[in-house]
Amino acid sequence: VNRPIALLTDFGNSDHYAASLKGVILSINPAAKMIDVTHEVSPQNIRQGAFVLLNCFEMFPKGTIFVGVVDPGVGSKRREVCVKTRDYFFVGPDNGLFSAAAHKAGTYEVRQLDNQRYFRHPISATFHGRDMFSPVAAHLSTQDIFKSLGKASNLRVHLHIPTPRMIRNGVKGQVVYMDRFGNGMTNVCIGHMPQGKGRRAKVVLGSAKPVPLKRTFSDGRPQELIALFNSNGTLELAVRDGSAARRHRLKVGSQVSVRWG
Amino acid sequence: VNRPIALLTDFGNSDHYAASLKGVILSINPAAKMIDVTHEVSPQNIRQGAFVLLNCFEMFPKGTIFVGVVDPGVGSKRREVCVKTRDYFFVGPDNGLFSAAAHKAGTYEVRQLDNQRYFRHPISATFHGRDMFSPVAAHLSTQDIFKSLGKASNLRVHLHIPTPRMIRNGVKGQVVYMDRFGNGMTNVCIGHMPQGKGRRAKVVLGSAKPVPLKRTFSDGRPQELIALFNSNGTLELAVRDGSAARRHRLKVGSQVSVRWG
Amino acid sequence: VNRPIALLTDFGNSDHYAASLKGVILSINPAAKMIDVTHEVSPQNIRQGAFVLLNCFEMFPKGTIFVGVVDPGVGSKRREVCVKTRDYFFVGPDNGLFSAAAHKAGTYEVRQLDNQRYFRHPISATFHGRDMFSPVAAHLSTQDIFKSLGKASNLRVHLHIPTPRMIRNGVKGQVVYMDRFGNGMTNVCIGHMPQGKGRRAKVVLGSAKPVPLKRTFSDGRPQELIALFNSNGTLELAVRDGSAARRHRLKVGSQVSVRWG
């Protein structure tokens, strides 16, 4: 067995931190298959890291181990965990980074990282990504050691993601993630719509700005603000050939309502 | 056979998009050899993506499959293609991203991506990189399926690259690509020079600014604007230990003339 | 033998330069295990590149070959070398990029890169990363050719790293590296402290600003400037959930003193 190891951190690509994880992993599993999910989560932005993971983890092969290190509480009492879902492992801090993905994956088991034999020594107080999470993932990539990582536990910290509110013939939600294109993903999904209505709903940004609902980006006119259900089935606001963040001050928290019928 | 898969996109390194491609590829070919060319093409800048590809594709081993996703027209009528040159494959939209590299490679064949058995399902309208281009590349990395991808076709969209104009004892061209160092690559090549004259030509930026022609960057004085024939045989303008973009407002489209003898 | 090849450059992630190295390496060793340390060293910042390498090289498995290309003097008289320490190889320019890591590794041997059979041809004057360093590393990854690379030599250029000055019951040092979080690493190490005193020392930034010494980042109050001994045993100044660079104008060269007893 040689499970892929996918790395998601806020370390950036310019310092030695991400490379340190890779070096440690390769020292334990010389044949490791490592994939960078991203190292460009904004410093200490657990929410952003959680959404990146949520948006892509299901694309990976069964067995993939995600090492997540967005960890402002490193060295404090926040716990270190390994989460095992039906198909994936998440290794990192219990600080909300994994809760949304674990919830989406359905049932899951959690182990605390107690067993020091899978750590790098000495264990620093400030870099658990290097000393605990990466080595645990590297060992887990070649051995079925989930149950020997530590005692059975649960996630204690859950990221609060605002839920959309159903209204008469509609739903009210908000932008929960902004991407590099300046597009805003909302918490409204195709599943919130009555079947067949999704494509004809009226979308309103904020209190009064109507936004035409399209099928794809290029159905908008250049610089026009449009809404669409994106590749993950989520309502997204975008500007064709431009940035909704810049042109319409779209941001995490922007309110959106969708009405049908 | 396990052909390398090289990824070139405008997805950036901070969102889940590039990771989604990698997850999909690895799910189809668990032994995939993936290389990031870049994910930092400016959003929807087909020209920039085309030049990055043009500048490096020949460095890769024979058989390499390039997945190119700079795709503002995703979901519209622009077509999806696989281009096969003597040594390489390019998979992505027919929007000009591959035309310059295909032309440089010499003869090439094109197939439309019609055969849905090589796609990820359901196929979204907004993320063909994930649902069509990556899975096609992953299947192609282990199987000789070029001819079963779809019907024989041709590239319809060709990137317009300005050609330099030969003048009496010289050539007039322009900057076609700016790099991260603030250096500007022109469309003038060593091949435009009469043999032996290349090293003694007079280079002029714009209407009147003479630029000394050097062999390498460090032959300039610090902060001096110089010209040189770069590692791809292209005339390049650069500032030693500085940025020609910032110090001399060099940009794509800046006019350059070269005269000899 | 298939030694990992770790890449450290100032090429950035948006151009074709880093991809060119990877293509060349893969063309020579199709099974190459390549790891990106970083391509985001600031343009021509040898010092920054040297520190990134210094901070992580020991995490990598024995045998790892580091290709380092921060090379403002490419094509000039600065020499090309391969450094062999007990456990690692460094391939790149003799310009100070490797001196600190080589010194830390203990004894080392150096070979000039004379033997053109390990180069890519034709050799450009401006891109030795592609034409010399990568191909040498690729050949070295599968063959024991260190001694045939060229004649025995030594490092001639050594990066000047300021040494801390011991004072009565204390030590004076300075910030030598700033990371993406805005944290500043100093040249003061845990080894400079009398045993047992490290945790109770008084740290002063500049002439008079006391900085509380903590165990980990989260022991500070939000936005508080703190000092700690980091995961490499180095005194580091940081702001919890913020940037010491922005909030306290911390930068390379900022003076720090530590006193005990």
CSV table of N, CA, C and O in Angstrom, one decimal, chain A residues 4 13 33 35-40 48 52 55-56 59-61 177-181 185 215-218 228 230-232 241-242, chain B residues 10-17 19-20 22-24 26-27 30 39-41 43-44 72-76 120 124-127 130:
chain,number,residue,atom,x,y,z
A,4,PRO,N,-1.6,8.1,-1.5
A,4,PRO,CA,-1.2,9.4,-1.8
A,4,PRO,C,-1.3,10.3,-0.6
A,4,PRO,O,-2.2,10.1,0.3
A,13,ASN,N,4.5,29.6,-0.4
A,13,ASN,CA,5.5,28.8,-1.3
A,13,ASN,C,6.8,29.4,-1.2
A,13,ASN,O,7.7,29.0,-2.0
A,33,LYS,N,3.9,9.5,-2.7
A,33,LYS,CA,3.3,10.2,-3.7
A,33,LYS,C,2.6,11.5,-3.1
A,33,LYS,O,1.6,11.4,-2.5
A,35,ILE,N,1.1,15.3,-3.2
A,35,ILE,CA,0.4,16.3,-4.1
A,35,ILE,C,0.2,17.6,-3.2
A,35,ILE,O,-0.3,17.5,-2.1
A,36,ASP,N,0.5,18.7,-3.8
A,36,ASP,CA,0.2,20.0,-3.2
A,36,ASP,C,-1.2,20.3,-3.5
A,36,ASP,O,-1.5,20.6,-4.6
A,37,VAL,N,-2.1,20.4,-2.5
A,37,VAL,CA,-3.4,20.9,-2.7
A,37,VAL,C,-3.2,22.5,-2.8
A,37,VAL,O,-3.5,23.1,-3.8
A,38,THR,N,-2.7,23.0,-1.7
A,38,THR,CA,-2.3,24.4,-1.7
A,38,THR,C,-1.4,24.7,-0.5
A,38,THR,O,-1.6,24.1,0.5
A,39,HIS,N,-0.5,25.6,-0.6
A,39,HIS,CA,0.2,26.2,0.6
A,39,HIS,C,-0.2,27.7,0.7
A,39,HIS,O,0.4,28.4,1.5
A,40,GLU,N,-1.1,28.1,-0.1
A,40,GLU,CA,-1.4,29.6,-0.1
A,40,GLU,C,-2.7,30.0,0.6
A,40,GLU,O,-3.3,31.0,0.2
A,48,GLN,N,-10.9,29.4,5.3
A,48,GLN,CA,-10.5,29.3,3.9
A,48,GLN,C,-9.9,27.9,3.6
A,48,GLN,O,-10.3,27.3,2.6
A,52,VAL,N,-11.3,25.1,0.9
A,52,VAL,CA,-10.5,24.5,-0.2
A,52,VAL,C,-10.6,23.0,-0.1
A,52,VAL,O,-10.8,22.3,-1.1
A,55,ASN,N,-14.0,21.6,-1.1
A,55,ASN,CA,-14.3,21.7,-2.5
A,55,ASN,C,-13.6,20.7,-3.4
A,55,ASN,O,-13.9,20.6,-4.6
A,56,CYS,N,-12.6,20.1,-2.9
A,56,CYS,CA,-11.8,19.2,-3.8
A,56,CYS,C,-11.5,17.8,-3.2
A,56,CYS,O,-11.1,16.9,-4.0
A,59,MET,N,-12.4,14.6,-5.2
A,59,MET,CA,-11.8,14.3,-6.5
A,59,MET,C,-10.6,13.3,-6.3
A,59,MET,O,-10.1,12.7,-7.3
A,60,PHE,N,-10.1,13.1,-5.1
A,60,PHE,CA,-8.9,12.3,-4.9
A,60,PHE,C,-9.2,10.8,-4.8
A,60,PHE,O,-10.3,10.5,-4.4
A,61,PRO,N,-8.2,10.0,-5.1
A,61,PRO,CA,-8.5,8.5,-5.0
A,61,PRO,C,-8.7,8.1,-3.6
A,61,PRO,O,-8.3,8.7,-2.7
A,177,TYR,N,-17.1,31.8,0.2
A,177,TYR,CA,-15.7,31.6,-0.2
A,177,TYR,C,-15.5,32.5,-1.5
A,177,TYR,O,-16.3,32.5,-2.4
A,178,MET,N,-14.4,33.3,-1.5
A,178,MET,CA,-14.0,34.0,-2.7
A,178,MET,C,-12.8,33.4,-3.3
A,178,MET,O,-11.9,33.0,-2.6
A,179,ASP,N,-12.8,33.2,-4.6
A,179,ASP,CA,-11.7,32.6,-5.3
A,179,ASP,C,-10.8,33.6,-6.0
A,179,ASP,O,-11.0,34.8,-5.9
A,180,ARG,N,-9.7,33.1,-6.6
A,180,ARG,CA,-8.7,34.0,-7.1
A,180,ARG,C,-9.2,34.8,-8.3
A,180,ARG,O,-8.6,35.8,-8.7
A,181,PHE,N,-10.3,34.3,-8.9
A,181,PHE,CA,-10.9,35.1,-10.1
A,181,PHE,C,-11.8,36.2,-9.6
A,181,PHE,O,-12.3,37.0,-10.4
A,185,MET,N,-18.5,32.0,-4.1
A,185,MET,CA,-19.3,30.8,-3.9
A,185,MET,C,-20.2,31.1,-2.7
A,185,MET,O,-19.8,31.5,-1.6
A,215,ARG,N,-25.9,29.7,-17.4
A,215,ARG,CA,-25.4,28.3,-17.4
A,215,ARG,C,-23.9,28.2,-17.2
A,215,ARG,O,-23.4,27.4,-16.5
A,216,THR,N,-23.2,29.2,-17.8
A,216,THR,CA,-21.7,29.2,-17.7
A,216,THR,C,-21.2,30.6,-17.8
A,216,THR,O,-22.0,31.5,-18.2
A,217,PHE,N,-20.0,30.8,-17.5
A,217,PHE,CA,-19.4,32.1,-17.4
A,217,PHE,C,-19.6,32.9,-18.7
A,217,PHE,O,-20.0,34.1,-18.7
A,218,SER,N,-19.4,32.3,-19.8
A,218,SER,CA,-19.3,33.0,-21.1
A,218,SER,C,-20.7,33.3,-21.6
A,218,SER,O,-20.9,33.9,-22.6
A,228,LEU,N,-24.5,31.5,-11.4
A,228,LEU,CA,-24.6,30.2,-12.0
A,228,LEU,C,-24.4,29.2,-10.9
A,228,LEU,O,-23.9,29.4,-9.9
A,230,ASN,N,-22.3,26.2,-10.0
A,230,ASN,CA,-21.0,25.8,-10.5
A,230,ASN,C,-20.8,24.3,-10.5
A,230,ASN,O,-21.7,23.6,-10.3
A,231,SER,N,-19.5,23.9,-10.8
A,231,SER,CA,-19.2,22.5,-11.0
A,231,SER,C,-19.4,21.7,-9.7
A,231,SER,O,-19.4,20.5,-9.8
A,232,ASN,N,-19.6,22.3,-8.6
A,232,ASN,CA,-19.9,21.6,-7.4
A,232,ASN,C,-21.3,21.7,-7.0
A,232,ASN,O,-21.7,21.3,-5.9
A,241,ASP,N,-15.0,37.7,-17.6
A,241,ASP,CA,-13.7,38.4,-18.0
A,241,ASP,C,-13.4,39.5,-17.0
A,241,ASP,O,-12.8,40.5,-17.3
A,242,GLY,N,-13.8,39.3,-15.7
A,242,GLY,CA,-13.5,40.3,-14.7
A,242,GLY,C,-13.6,39.7,-13.3
A,242,GLY,O,-13.9,38.5,-13.2
B,10,ASP,N,-4.6,28.8,-15.4
B,10,ASP,CA,-4.7,30.1,-14.8
B,10,ASP,C,-5.5,30.0,-13.4
B,10,ASP,O,-6.1,30.9,-13.0
B,11,PHE,N,-5.4,28.8,-12.8
B,11,PHE,CA,-6.2,28.5,-11.6
B,11,PHE,C,-5.6,29.1,-10.4
B,11,PHE,O,-6.3,29.2,-9.3
B,12,GLY,N,-4.4,29.5,-10.4
B,12,GLY,CA,-3.7,30.0,-9.2
B,12,GLY,C,-3.4,28.9,-8.3
B,12,GLY,O,-3.8,27.7,-8.5
B,13,ASN,N,-2.6,29.2,-7.3
B,13,ASN,CA,-2.2,28.1,-6.3
B,13,ASN,C,-2.9,28.2,-5.0
B,13,ASN,O,-2.6,27.4,-4.1
B,14,SER,N,-3.9,29.0,-4.9
B,14,SER,CA,-4.6,29.2,-3.6
B,14,SER,C,-5.9,28.5,-3.5
B,14,SER,O,-6.4,28.2,-2.4
B,15,ASP,N,-6.6,28.2,-4.6
B,15,ASP,CA,-7.9,27.6,-4.6
B,15,ASP,C,-7.8,26.1,-4.8
B,15,ASP,O,-6.8,25.5,-4.8
B,16,HIS,N,-9.0,25.5,-4.9
B,16,HIS,CA,-9.1,24.0,-5.0
B,16,HIS,C,-9.0,23.6,-6.5
B,16,HIS,O,-9.1,22.4,-6.7
B,17,TYR,N,-8.9,24.5,-7.4
B,17,TYR,CA,-9.0,24.1,-8.8
B,17,TYR,C,-7.9,23.2,-9.3
B,17,TYR,O,-8.1,22.1,-9.9
B,19,ALA,N,-5.8,21.5,-7.6
B,19,ALA,CA,-5.8,20.2,-6.8
B,19,ALA,C,-6.9,19.3,-7.4
B,19,ALA,O,-6.7,18.1,-7.4
B,20,SER,N,-8.0,19.8,-7.8
B,20,SER,CA,-9.0,19.0,-8.4
B,20,SER,C,-8.5,18.2,-9.6
B,20,SER,O,-8.8,17.0,-9.8
B,22,LYS,N,-5.5,17.4,-10.2
B,22,LYS,CA,-4.5,16.3,-9.8
B,22,LYS,C,-5.3,15.1,-9.2
B,22,LYS,O,-4.9,14.0,-9.4
B,23,GLY,N,-6.3,15.4,-8.4
B,23,GLY,CA,-7.1,14.4,-7.8
B,23,GLY,C,-7.7,13.5,-8.9
B,23,GLY,O,-7.7,12.2,-8.8
B,24,VAL,N,-8.3,14.1,-9.9
B,24,VAL,CA,-9.0,13.4,-10.9
B,24,VAL,C,-8.0,12.5,-11.7
B,24,VAL,O,-8.2,11.3,-12.0
B,26,LEU,N,-5.0,11.4,-10.7
B,26,LEU,CA,-4.6,10.3,-9.8
B,26,LEU,C,-5.6,9.2,-9.6
B,26,LEU,O,-5.3,8.0,-9.4
B,27,SER,N,-6.9,9.6,-9.7
B,27,SER,CA,-7.9,8.6,-9.5
B,27,SER,C,-8.0,7.7,-10.7
B,27,SER,O,-8.4,6.5,-10.6
B,30,PRO,N,-3.2,5.9,-11.0
B,30,PRO,CA,-2.6,6.1,-9.6
B,30,PRO,C,-1.1,6.3,-9.7
B,30,PRO,O,-0.5,6.8,-8.7
B,39,HIS,N,0.5,27.3,-12.6
B,39,HIS,CA,-1.0,27.6,-12.4
B,39,HIS,C,-1.2,29.1,-12.2
B,39,HIS,O,-2.2,29.6,-11.9
B,40,GLU,N,-0.1,29.9,-12.5
B,40,GLU,CA,-0.1,31.3,-12.2
B,40,GLU,C,-0.2,32.2,-13.5
B,40,GLU,O,0.2,33.3,-13.5
B,41,VAL,N,-0.7,31.6,-14.6
B,41,VAL,CA,-1.1,32.5,-15.7
B,41,VAL,C,-2.1,33.5,-15.2
B,41,VAL,O,-3.0,33.1,-14.4
B,43,PRO,N,-5.4,35.5,-14.8
B,43,PRO,CA,-6.8,35.0,-15.2
B,43,PRO,C,-7.1,35.2,-16.6
B,43,PRO,O,-7.1,36.4,-17.1
B,44,GLN,N,-7.4,34.2,-17.3
B,44,GLN,CA,-8.0,34.2,-18.7
B,44,GLN,C,-7.0,34.8,-19.7
B,44,GLN,O,-7.5,35.2,-20.8
B,72,PRO,N,-11.5,31.0,-20.8
B,72,PRO,CA,-12.6,31.9,-20.6
B,72,PRO,C,-13.9,31.5,-21.2
B,72,PRO,O,-15.0,31.8,-20.8
B,73,GLY,N,-13.8,30.7,-22.3
B,73,GLY,CA,-15.0,30.3,-23.0
B,73,GLY,C,-15.6,29.0,-22.6
B,73,GLY,O,-16.4,28.4,-23.3
B,74,VAL,N,-15.2,28.5,-21.4
B,74,VAL,CA,-15.6,27.1,-21.0
B,74,VAL,C,-17.2,27.1,-21.0
B,74,VAL,O,-17.9,28.0,-20.6
B,75,GLY,N,-17.7,26.0,-21.6
B,75,GLY,CA,-19.1,25.8,-21.6
B,75,GLY,C,-19.8,26.4,-22.8
B,75,GLY,O,-21.0,26.2,-23.1
B,76,SER,N,-19.1,27.3,-23.6
B,76,SER,CA,-19.6,27.9,-24.8
B,76,SER,C,-19.3,27.0,-26.0
B,76,SER,O,-19.0,25.9,-25.8
B,120,ARG,N,-15.1,12.7,-17.0
B,120,ARG,CA,-15.7,12.5,-15.7
B,120,ARG,C,-17.1,12.9,-15.7
B,120,ARG,O,-17.5,13.9,-16.4
B,124,SER,N,-19.7,19.1,-15.9
B,124,SER,CA,-20.2,20.5,-15.5
B,124,SER,C,-20.1,21.4,-16.7
B,124,SER,O,-19.3,21.1,-17.7
B,125,ALA,N,-20.7,22.5,-16.7
B,125,ALA,CA,-20.6,23.5,-17.7
B,125,ALA,C,-19.5,24.5,-17.5
B,125,ALA,O,-19.2,25.3,-18.4
B,126,THR,N,-18.9,24.4,-16.3
B,126,THR,CA,-18.0,25.5,-15.9
B,126,THR,C,-16.6,25.0,-15.6
B,126,THR,O,-15.7,25.8,-15.3
B,127,PHE,N,-16.4,23.7,-15.6
B,127,PHE,CA,-15.0,23.2,-15.1
B,127,PHE,C,-14.6,22.0,-16.0
B,127,PHE,O,-14.5,20.9,-15.5
B,130,ARG,N,-11.5,19.9,-15.1
B,130,ARG,CA,-11.7,18.8,-14.2
B,130,ARG,C,-12.4,17.6,-14.8
B,130,ARG,O,-12.1,16.5,-14.6
